[in-house]
Amino acid sequence: MGSPNSPLTEEIKKRASQSKAMVSRYSRRSLISESKVWLLALFCGLLVGLVMAGLRAAIVGIEFIGFGAQDERITSAVTQLHPLRALLIPVIGGFVVSALLYIGLKLGIRGDPRIGGIRDVIEARRHVLDRRGRTTPLVSLHMSLKDGLQTFLIAVASLGSGASAGREGPAVHVGAVLSGFFAHRFNLTPAQIRALLGCGAAAAVASSFNAPLAGLLFAHEVVLGRYRTSDIGPIAVASVSGSLVTRLIFGNNAVFAPPVFDDPPVIFFIGTPFIGLIAAGLAIVMIRAWVAAPHIGSRFADKIKIPHWMLPPIAGLIIGVFALAYPQVLSVGYEATATSIATGYSAAFMLILAVAKIAATTICIGARFGGGVFSSSIFVGAMVGGVFGAIMAALTGHGEMAQSFFTLVGMGAISGAVLGAPISTTLIVFELTGSYETSAAVLIAVSMATVIVQATVGGGVFEKQIRADRF
């Protein structure tokens, strides 16, 4: 064995010193790099929060101009309108959407006339690196600023004129476009670009629902498809900061104001698995209808020999008829969802509204009206859950408490199964109610529904859209 001053010992000490220096330099570079990501996450969260506030305000403004609606209370406004005006506003909105789709085609924004959505963000995250390990620019993945601007404008025109869809899908696309733009400008690594895409998505969902925890988990569960320790911090920062911006602008109120459940009866939990089975069956129907709708719309346009971008006014006329019969299904439908939670509808009427919403959303998606499916799945879940709750109320004698409870459970179960996001939808319900018991019931129902949906159709609606042929 060599002495303390032998050449071998000195060589070992020298190499150990070099290794220590290399680790120290790597740690400093890593710390600087991660700090940059966190700062960008904060900036993007604040920016996305402002843009989401602008999106919401613009939709509300168009609803006021078209229907005279205030604070997204479009159902109440339509019932006071002249029938001809209620019929024509969605048609006019359809012409505006057609013009935006045509302009997008001419400018080369995308080769197919449609709005951007969550599926584009998921595809972009998956293809940040190509097969040779090279970074792919997001502008080539329908994630350019032009794509984001077109999505913003189409969503405003569509939802403001009553199209039966949701604003969360376009919001996530716009949020991810903004965060992705800055990720490329600062030459981040592919892993960091993916994290920034998650930041934009989380801030968008948190801003829409005033639910930062749900935004954080939605980004991991749906957009990123994984949980990485290094991603949690930046995405949490973006989600919280985005939510804070909208709270400062619109107030601290949640999207829905459900009743407080102090101590739900045990019998409610016995009924929870049954609503999970119902949610699975409906989710399968909704996923298949909404994935097939664009292809059916394309075949219809080809059959009557019109360009695909001319479909929205035709759908607008149909939505105008819905406005005369069931104005509750127009736009995001949050007023009707809140009324259902407050037990304001009969069981028979809620069942009709659920069917009407599925049909209206399918028509809007097939005709290239702009919007997502998040709000529509929440609407259908609330109505079906309310029907089940009314049955449980009759069986147990717990009245309105049973109907409200199962309205929330149905809302979480169906939307979670449709989106493939059981944890984040459970968190949305928890952040709305603050009730552990209700959230536990949602988790049981949505877990059952999601497992059945995954086994039957192979994934949520976004996964199926990605697998389907482009339209």
Coordinates of C-alpha atoms in Angstrom, one line a residue:
M1 CA 0.0 0.0 0.0
G2 CA 1.4 3.4 -1.0
S3 CA 2.6 5.9 1.5
P4 CA 0.7 9.2 2.1
N5 CA 3.1 11.0 -0.2
S6 CA 3.4 8.4 -2.9
P7 CA 2.7 9.3 -6.6
L8 CA -0.4 7.0 -6.6
T9 CA -1.9 8.8 -3.6
E10 CA -1.2 12.2 -5.1
E11 CA -2.9 11.2 -8.3
I12 CA -6.0 10.0 -6.5
K13 CA -6.2 13.2 -4.5
K14 CA -5.8 15.2 -7.7
R15 CA -8.6 13.3 -9.5
A16 CA -10.9 13.6 -6.5
S17 CA -10.3 17.4 -6.4
Q18 CA -11.1 17.6 -10.1
S19 CA -14.2 15.6 -9.7
K20 CA -15.3 17.8 -6.8
A21 CA -14.7 20.9 -8.9
M22 CA -16.7 19.5 -11.8
V23 CA -19.6 18.6 -9.5
S24 CA -19.5 22.1 -8.0
R25 CA -19.6 23.7 -11.5
Y26 CA -22.4 21.4 -12.6
S27 CA -24.4 22.2 -9.4
R28 CA -24.0 26.0 -10.0
R29 CA -25.1 25.7 -13.7
S30 CA -28.0 23.5 -12.7
L31 CA -29.1 26.0 -10.0
I32 CA -28.9 28.9 -12.5
S33 CA -30.8 26.9 -15.1
E34 CA -33.5 25.8 -12.7
S35 CA -33.8 29.4 -11.3
K36 CA -34.4 30.6 -14.9
V37 CA -37.2 28.1 -15.3
W38 CA -38.9 29.1 -12.1
L39 CA -38.7 32.8 -13.0
L40 CA -40.1 32.0 -16.5
A41 CA -42.8 30.0 -14.8
L42 CA -43.8 32.9 -12.6
F43 CA -43.8 35.3 -15.6
C44 CA -45.8 33.0 -17.8
G45 CA -48.3 32.3 -15.0
L46 CA -48.9 36.0 -14.6
L47 CA -49.1 36.6 -18.4
V48 CA -51.4 33.6 -18.9
G49 CA -53.6 34.8 -16.1
L50 CA -54.0 38.2 -17.8
V51 CA -54.7 36.6 -21.2
M52 CA -57.3 34.3 -19.6
A53 CA -58.9 37.2 -17.9
G54 CA -59.0 38.9 -21.3
L55 CA -60.5 35.8 -22.9
R56 CA -63.2 35.6 -20.3
A57 CA -64.0 39.3 -20.5
A58 CA -64.1 39.2 -24.3
I59 CA -66.6 36.3 -24.3
V60 CA -68.7 38.0 -21.7
G61 CA -68.6 41.2 -23.8
I62 CA -69.8 39.4 -26.9
E63 CA -72.5 37.7 -25.0
F64 CA -73.7 41.1 -23.7
I65 CA -73.7 42.6 -27.2
G66 CA -75.4 39.6 -28.8
F67 CA -77.8 38.4 -26.1
G68 CA -77.7 41.2 -23.5
A69 CA -76.3 38.7 -21.0
Q70 CA -74.3 39.8 -18.0
D71 CA -71.8 37.8 -15.9
E72 CA -72.2 34.8 -18.2
R73 CA -75.9 34.5 -17.4
I74 CA -76.8 33.7 -21.0
T75 CA -79.7 31.4 -20.2
S76 CA -81.6 34.2 -18.3
A77 CA -80.8 36.7 -21.1
V78 CA -82.1 34.5 -23.9
T79 CA -85.4 33.9 -22.3
Q80 CA -86.0 37.7 -22.4
L81 CA -85.0 38.1 -26.1
H82 CA -87.1 38.3 -29.2
P83 CA -87.0 34.7 -30.7
L84 CA -85.6 36.0 -34.1
R85 CA -82.6 37.6 -32.3
A86 CA -81.9 34.5 -30.3
L87 CA -82.0 32.4 -33.5
L88 CA -79.8 34.7 -35.6
I89 CA -76.9 35.5 -33.1
P90 CA -75.4 32.0 -33.4
V91 CA -75.7 32.2 -37.2
I92 CA -73.8 35.6 -37.2
G93 CA -71.2 34.1 -34.9
G94 CA -70.9 31.2 -37.3
F95 CA -70.1 33.5 -40.2
V96 CA -67.4 35.3 -38.1
V97 CA -65.8 31.9 -37.2
S98 CA -65.9 30.9 -40.9
A99 CA -64.1 34.1 -41.8
L100 CA -61.4 33.4 -39.2
L101 CA -60.9 29.8 -40.3
Y102 CA -60.6 31.0 -43.9
I103 CA -58.1 33.7 -43.0
G104 CA -56.1 31.1 -41.1
L105 CA -56.0 28.8 -44.1
K106 CA -54.8 31.7 -46.4
L107 CA -52.1 32.7 -43.9
G108 CA -50.9 29.1 -43.6
I109 CA -51.6 28.9 -39.9
R110 CA -52.8 25.3 -40.3
G111 CA -53.8 23.1 -43.2
D112 CA -57.0 22.0 -41.6
P113 CA -59.7 24.5 -40.6
R114 CA -60.1 24.1 -36.8
I115 CA -59.4 25.7 -33.5
G116 CA -56.4 24.8 -31.4
G117 CA -56.9 22.7 -28.3
I118 CA -55.5 20.5 -25.6
R119 CA -54.7 17.8 -28.1
D120 CA -52.2 20.1 -29.9
V121 CA -50.5 20.8 -26.6
I122 CA -50.1 17.1 -25.8
E123 CA -48.7 16.4 -29.3
A124 CA -46.3 19.3 -29.0
R125 CA -45.1 18.0 -25.6
R126 CA -44.5 14.5 -27.2
H127 CA -42.7 15.9 -30.2
V128 CA -40.4 18.5 -28.7
L129 CA -37.6 16.0 -29.6
D130 CA -37.6 14.3 -33.0
R131 CA -36.3 10.8 -33.5
R132 CA -32.8 12.0 -34.0
G133 CA -32.7 13.8 -30.7
R134 CA -33.1 17.3 -32.2
T135 CA -35.3 20.0 -30.7
T136 CA -38.4 20.6 -32.8
P137 CA -39.6 24.2 -33.0
L138 CA -43.1 24.5 -31.5
V139 CA -44.2 26.7 -34.5
S140 CA -44.2 23.6 -36.6
L141 CA -46.5 21.8 -34.1
H142 CA -49.5 24.2 -34.3
M143 CA -48.1 26.1 -31.3
S144 CA -47.0 29.4 -32.9
L145 CA -48.2 32.8 -31.7
K146 CA -50.4 33.0 -34.9
D147 CA -52.0 29.7 -33.9
G148 CA -52.6 31.1 -30.4
L149 CA -54.1 34.3 -31.7
Q150 CA -56.5 32.4 -34.0
T151 CA -57.6 30.1 -31.2
F152 CA -58.3 33.1 -29.0
L153 CA -60.4 34.9 -31.6
I154 CA -62.3 31.8 -32.7
A155 CA -63.1 31.0 -29.1
V156 CA -64.4 34.5 -28.4
A157 CA -66.5 34.5 -31.5
S158 CA -67.9 31.0 -31.0
L159 CA -68.6 31.0 -27.2
G160 CA -69.7 34.6 -27.3
S161 CA -72.3 33.8 -29.9
G162 CA -73.6 30.8 -28.0
A163 CA -71.7 27.8 -29.4
S164 CA -72.2 24.9 -27.1
A165 CA -68.6 24.2 -26.0
G166 CA -66.0 25.0 -23.3
R167 CA -63.4 27.7 -22.9
E168 CA -60.8 25.6 -21.1
G169 CA -59.6 23.8 -24.2
P170 CA -58.8 27.0 -26.1
A171 CA -57.4 28.5 -22.9
V172 CA -55.0 25.7 -22.4
H173 CA -53.8 26.0 -26.0
V174 CA -53.3 29.7 -25.7
G175 CA -51.5 29.4 -22.4
A176 CA -49.2 26.7 -23.7
V177 CA -48.4 28.7 -26.8
L178 CA -47.4 31.7 -24.7
S179 CA -45.2 29.7 -22.3
G180 CA -43.7 27.7 -25.2
F181 CA -42.8 30.9 -27.0
F182 CA -40.7 32.1 -24.1
A183 CA -39.2 28.6 -23.6
H184 CA -37.7 28.7 -27.1
R185 CA -36.6 32.3 -26.8
F186 CA -34.5 31.4 -23.8
N187 CA -33.0 28.3 -25.4
L188 CA -34.3 25.9 -22.7
T189 CA -33.6 22.2 -22.9
P190 CA -36.4 19.9 -24.2
A191 CA -37.2 18.8 -20.7
Q192 CA -37.6 22.4 -19.6
I193 CA -39.7 23.2 -22.7
R194 CA -42.1 20.4 -21.7
A195 CA -42.2 21.8 -18.2
L196 CA -43.0 25.3 -19.5
L197 CA -45.8 23.9 -21.7
G198 CA -47.2 22.4 -18.4
C199 CA -46.9 25.8 -16.8
G200 CA -49.0 27.4 -19.4
A201 CA -51.7 24.7 -19.3
A202 CA -51.8 24.8 -15.5
A203 CA -52.1 28.6 -15.3
A204 CA -55.0 28.4 -17.9
V205 CA -57.0 25.8 -16.0
A206 CA -56.3 27.5 -12.6
S207 CA -57.5 30.8 -14.0
S208 CA -60.6 29.4 -15.5
F209 CA -61.8 27.6 -12.4
N210 CA -60.1 29.7 -9.7
A211 CA -58.5 26.4 -8.6
P212 CA -54.7 26.3 -8.5
L213 CA -54.4 22.8 -7.2
A214 CA -56.5 21.4 -10.0
G215 CA -54.5 23.4 -12.5
L216 CA -51.3 21.9 -11.2
L217 CA -52.5 18.3 -11.3
F218 CA -54.3 18.7 -14.7
A219 CA -51.0 19.8 -16.3
H220 CA -49.2 16.7 -14.9
E221 CA -52.1 14.3 -15.5
V222 CA -53.2 15.3 -19.0
V223 CA -50.6 17.5 -20.7
L224 CA -47.3 16.0 -19.4
G225 CA -48.7 12.6 -18.7
R226 CA -46.2 12.1 -15.8
Y227 CA -45.1 13.4 -12.4
R228 CA -41.5 14.6 -12.2
T229 CA -40.2 16.2 -9.1
S230 CA -38.3 18.9 -11.0
D231 CA -41.5 20.0 -12.8
I232 CA -43.8 20.3 -9.8
G233 CA -42.3 23.5 -8.4
P234 CA -42.4 25.7 -11.6
I235 CA -45.9 24.4 -12.6
A236 CA -47.1 25.1 -9.1
V237 CA -45.7 28.7 -9.3
A238 CA -47.4 29.2 -12.7
S239 CA -50.8 27.8 -11.5
V240 CA -50.9 29.8 -8.3
S241 CA -49.8 33.1 -10.0
G242 CA -52.3 32.6 -12.9
S243 CA -55.1 32.0 -10.4
L244 CA -54.1 35.1 -8.3
V245 CA -54.4 37.3 -11.4
T246 CA -57.9 36.3 -12.2
R247 CA -58.9 36.5 -8.5
L248 CA -57.6 40.1 -8.4
I249 CA -59.6 41.0 -11.5
F250 CA -62.9 39.0 -11.1
G251 CA -62.9 38.4 -7.3
N252 CA -62.3 35.4 -5.0
N253 CA -65.5 33.6 -5.8
A254 CA -65.4 30.1 -7.2
V255 CA -67.0 29.3 -10.6
F256 CA -69.8 27.4 -8.7
A257 CA -71.2 28.0 -5.2
P258 CA -72.3 24.6 -4.0
P259 CA -74.0 24.0 -0.6
V260 CA -72.0 22.9 2.4
F261 CA -72.2 19.2 3.3
D262 CA -71.4 18.8 7.0
D263 CA -72.0 15.1 7.4
P264 CA -73.3 13.2 4.3
P265 CA -75.2 10.0 5.2
V266 CA -73.3 6.7 4.7
I267 CA -76.0 5.6 2.3
F268 CA -74.8 8.2 -0.2
F269 CA -71.5 6.3 -0.5
I270 CA -73.4 3.1 -1.2
G271 CA -74.9 4.8 -4.2
T272 CA -71.5 6.2 -5.4
P273 CA -70.3 3.0 -7.3
F274 CA -73.6 3.0 -9.3
I275 CA -73.1 6.6 -10.5
G276 CA -69.5 5.6 -11.4
L277 CA -71.0 2.9 -13.7
I278 CA -73.4 5.4 -15.2
A279 CA -70.6 7.9 -15.7
A280 CA -68.5 5.3 -17.5
G281 CA -71.3 4.5 -20.0
L282 CA -72.0 8.1 -20.8
A283 CA -68.3 9.0 -21.0
I284 CA -67.8 6.3 -23.7
V285 CA -70.8 7.7 -25.7
M286 CA -69.5 11.2 -25.4
I287 CA -65.9 10.4 -26.3
R288 CA -66.9 8.4 -29.4
A289 CA -69.4 11.1 -30.5
W290 CA -66.9 14.0 -30.0
V291 CA -64.0 12.2 -31.7
A292 CA -66.1 11.2 -34.7
A293 CA -67.9 14.5 -35.1
P294 CA -65.2 16.3 -37.1
H295 CA -65.0 13.5 -39.6
I296 CA -68.8 13.4 -40.0
G297 CA -68.8 17.1 -40.5
S298 CA -66.1 16.8 -43.2
R299 CA -68.2 14.1 -45.0
F300 CA -71.3 16.3 -44.8
A301 CA -69.4 19.3 -46.3
D302 CA -68.0 17.2 -49.1
K303 CA -71.5 15.8 -49.8
I304 CA -73.1 19.2 -50.2
K305 CA -70.0 20.5 -52.0
I306 CA -68.9 23.3 -49.7
P307 CA -65.5 24.0 -48.1
H308 CA -65.1 22.8 -44.5
W309 CA -64.6 26.3 -43.2
M310 CA -68.2 27.2 -44.3
L311 CA -69.8 24.7 -41.8
P312 CA -70.1 27.1 -38.8
P313 CA -73.1 29.1 -40.0
I314 CA -75.0 25.9 -40.7
A315 CA -74.3 24.7 -37.2
G316 CA -75.2 28.2 -35.9
L317 CA -78.7 27.9 -37.3
I318 CA -79.1 24.6 -35.4
I319 CA -77.7 26.1 -32.2
G320 CA -80.2 29.0 -32.7
V321 CA -83.0 26.5 -32.6
F322 CA -81.5 25.0 -29.4
A323 CA -81.5 28.6 -28.0
L324 CA -85.3 28.8 -28.6
A325 CA -86.0 25.4 -26.9
Y326 CA -83.2 24.9 -24.4
P327 CA -81.1 28.1 -23.9
Q328 CA -79.4 26.3 -21.0
V329 CA -77.1 24.5 -23.4
L330 CA -75.6 27.6 -25.0
S331 CA -72.0 28.6 -24.6
V332 CA -70.2 27.1 -21.5
G333 CA -73.4 26.5 -19.6
Y334 CA -72.1 27.4 -16.2
E335 CA -75.3 29.2 -15.2
A336 CA -77.4 26.0 -15.8
T337 CA -74.7 23.9 -14.1
A338 CA -74.9 26.2 -11.0
T339 CA -78.7 26.0 -11.1
S340 CA -78.5 22.2 -11.2
I341 CA -76.2 22.1 -8.1
A342 CA -78.7 24.3 -6.3
T343 CA -81.5 21.8 -7.2
G344 CA -83.3 24.3 -9.4
Y345 CA -84.3 21.7 -12.1
S346 CA -86.6 18.7 -12.1
A347 CA -85.1 15.3 -12.8
A348 CA -86.9 15.0 -16.2
F349 CA -85.7 18.4 -17.3
M350 CA -82.1 17.7 -16.3
L351 CA -82.2 14.4 -18.3
I352 CA -83.4 16.4 -21.4
L353 CA -80.7 19.0 -20.9
A354 CA -78.0 16.3 -20.7
V355 CA -79.0 14.8 -24.0
A356 CA -79.4 18.3 -25.6
K357 CA -75.9 19.3 -24.4
I358 CA -74.3 16.2 -25.9
A359 CA -76.1 16.8 -29.2
A360 CA -75.3 20.5 -29.3
T361 CA -71.6 20.1 -28.5
T362 CA -71.3 17.3 -31.1
I363 CA -72.8 19.5 -33.7
C364 CA -70.5 22.4 -32.8
I365 CA -67.3 20.3 -32.8
G366 CA -68.3 18.7 -36.1
A367 CA -68.9 22.1 -37.7
R368 CA -65.6 23.6 -36.6
F369 CA -67.1 26.0 -34.1
G370 CA -64.4 26.9 -31.6
G371 CA -64.3 25.5 -28.1
G372 CA -63.4 22.6 -26.0
V373 CA -65.2 19.7 -24.2
F374 CA -64.2 20.4 -20.6
S375 CA -67.3 22.6 -19.7
S376 CA -69.6 20.4 -21.7
S377 CA -68.6 17.2 -19.8
I378 CA -69.0 19.1 -16.5
F379 CA -72.5 20.2 -17.6
V380 CA -73.6 16.7 -18.6
G381 CA -72.1 15.3 -15.4
A382 CA -74.0 17.7 -13.3
M383 CA -77.3 17.0 -15.0
V384 CA -77.0 13.2 -14.9
G385 CA -75.7 13.4 -11.3
G386 CA -78.7 15.5 -10.5
V387 CA -81.1 12.9 -12.0
F388 CA -79.4 10.2 -9.9
G389 CA -79.6 12.4 -6.8
A390 CA -83.3 12.9 -7.3
I391 CA -83.8 9.2 -7.4
M392 CA -81.6 8.8 -4.3
A393 CA -83.6 11.5 -2.6
A394 CA -86.8 9.7 -3.3
L395 CA -85.4 6.4 -2.0
T396 CA -83.7 7.8 1.2
G397 CA -85.8 10.8 2.0
H398 CA -82.8 13.2 2.2
G399 CA -84.3 15.6 -0.3
E400 CA -82.2 18.4 -1.8
M401 CA -79.1 17.3 0.0
A402 CA -79.0 14.1 -2.0
Q403 CA -79.6 15.9 -5.3
S404 CA -76.8 18.4 -4.7
F405 CA -74.4 15.8 -3.4
F406 CA -74.8 13.6 -6.4
T407 CA -74.8 16.5 -8.8
L408 CA -71.3 17.2 -7.7
V409 CA -70.3 13.6 -7.8
G410 CA -71.7 13.1 -11.3
M411 CA -70.0 16.3 -12.5
G412 CA -66.6 15.0 -11.3
A413 CA -67.1 11.5 -12.4
I414 CA -68.2 12.1 -16.0
S415 CA -65.8 15.0 -16.7
G416 CA -62.9 13.1 -15.2
A417 CA -63.6 10.0 -17.3
V418 CA -64.1 11.9 -20.5
L419 CA -60.9 13.9 -20.1
G420 CA -58.8 11.1 -18.6
A421 CA -58.1 13.3 -15.6
P422 CA -59.6 11.6 -12.4
I423 CA -57.3 13.3 -9.9
S424 CA -57.6 16.9 -11.2
T425 CA -61.4 16.8 -11.5
T426 CA -61.6 15.4 -7.9
L427 CA -59.5 18.4 -6.9
I428 CA -61.8 20.8 -8.7
V429 CA -64.7 19.5 -6.7
F430 CA -62.7 19.7 -3.5
E431 CA -61.7 23.3 -4.1
L432 CA -65.3 24.1 -4.9
T433 CA -66.8 22.5 -1.8
G434 CA -64.0 22.1 0.7
S435 CA -65.8 18.8 1.6
Y436 CA -63.6 15.8 2.1
E437 CA -66.7 13.5 2.1
T438 CA -67.9 14.8 -1.3
S439 CA -64.4 14.6 -2.8
A440 CA -64.0 11.0 -1.5
A441 CA -67.2 10.1 -3.3
V442 CA -66.1 11.8 -6.5
L443 CA -62.8 9.9 -6.3
I444 CA -64.5 6.5 -6.0
A445 CA -66.9 7.2 -8.8
V446 CA -64.4 8.8 -11.2
S447 CA -61.8 6.1 -10.6
M448 CA -64.4 3.4 -11.5
A449 CA -65.5 5.3 -14.6
T450 CA -61.9 6.0 -15.8
V451 CA -60.8 2.4 -15.5
I452 CA -63.9 1.2 -17.5
V453 CA -63.3 3.9 -20.1
Q454 CA -59.6 3.1 -20.4
A455 CA -60.4 -0.6 -20.9
T456 CA -63.2 0.1 -23.4
V457 CA -62.0 2.9 -25.6
G458 CA -58.3 3.1 -24.7
G459 CA -58.1 6.6 -23.3
G460 CA -59.8 9.9 -22.7
V461 CA -61.1 12.2 -25.4
F462 CA -57.7 13.9 -26.1
E463 CA -55.9 10.7 -26.5
K464 CA -58.5 9.5 -28.9
Q465 CA -58.4 12.7 -30.9
I466 CA -54.6 12.4 -31.2
R467 CA -55.0 8.8 -32.5
A468 CA -57.8 9.7 -34.9
D469 CA -57.0 10.9 -38.4
R470 CA -56.4 14.6 -38.7
F471 CA -59.4 16.6 -39.9

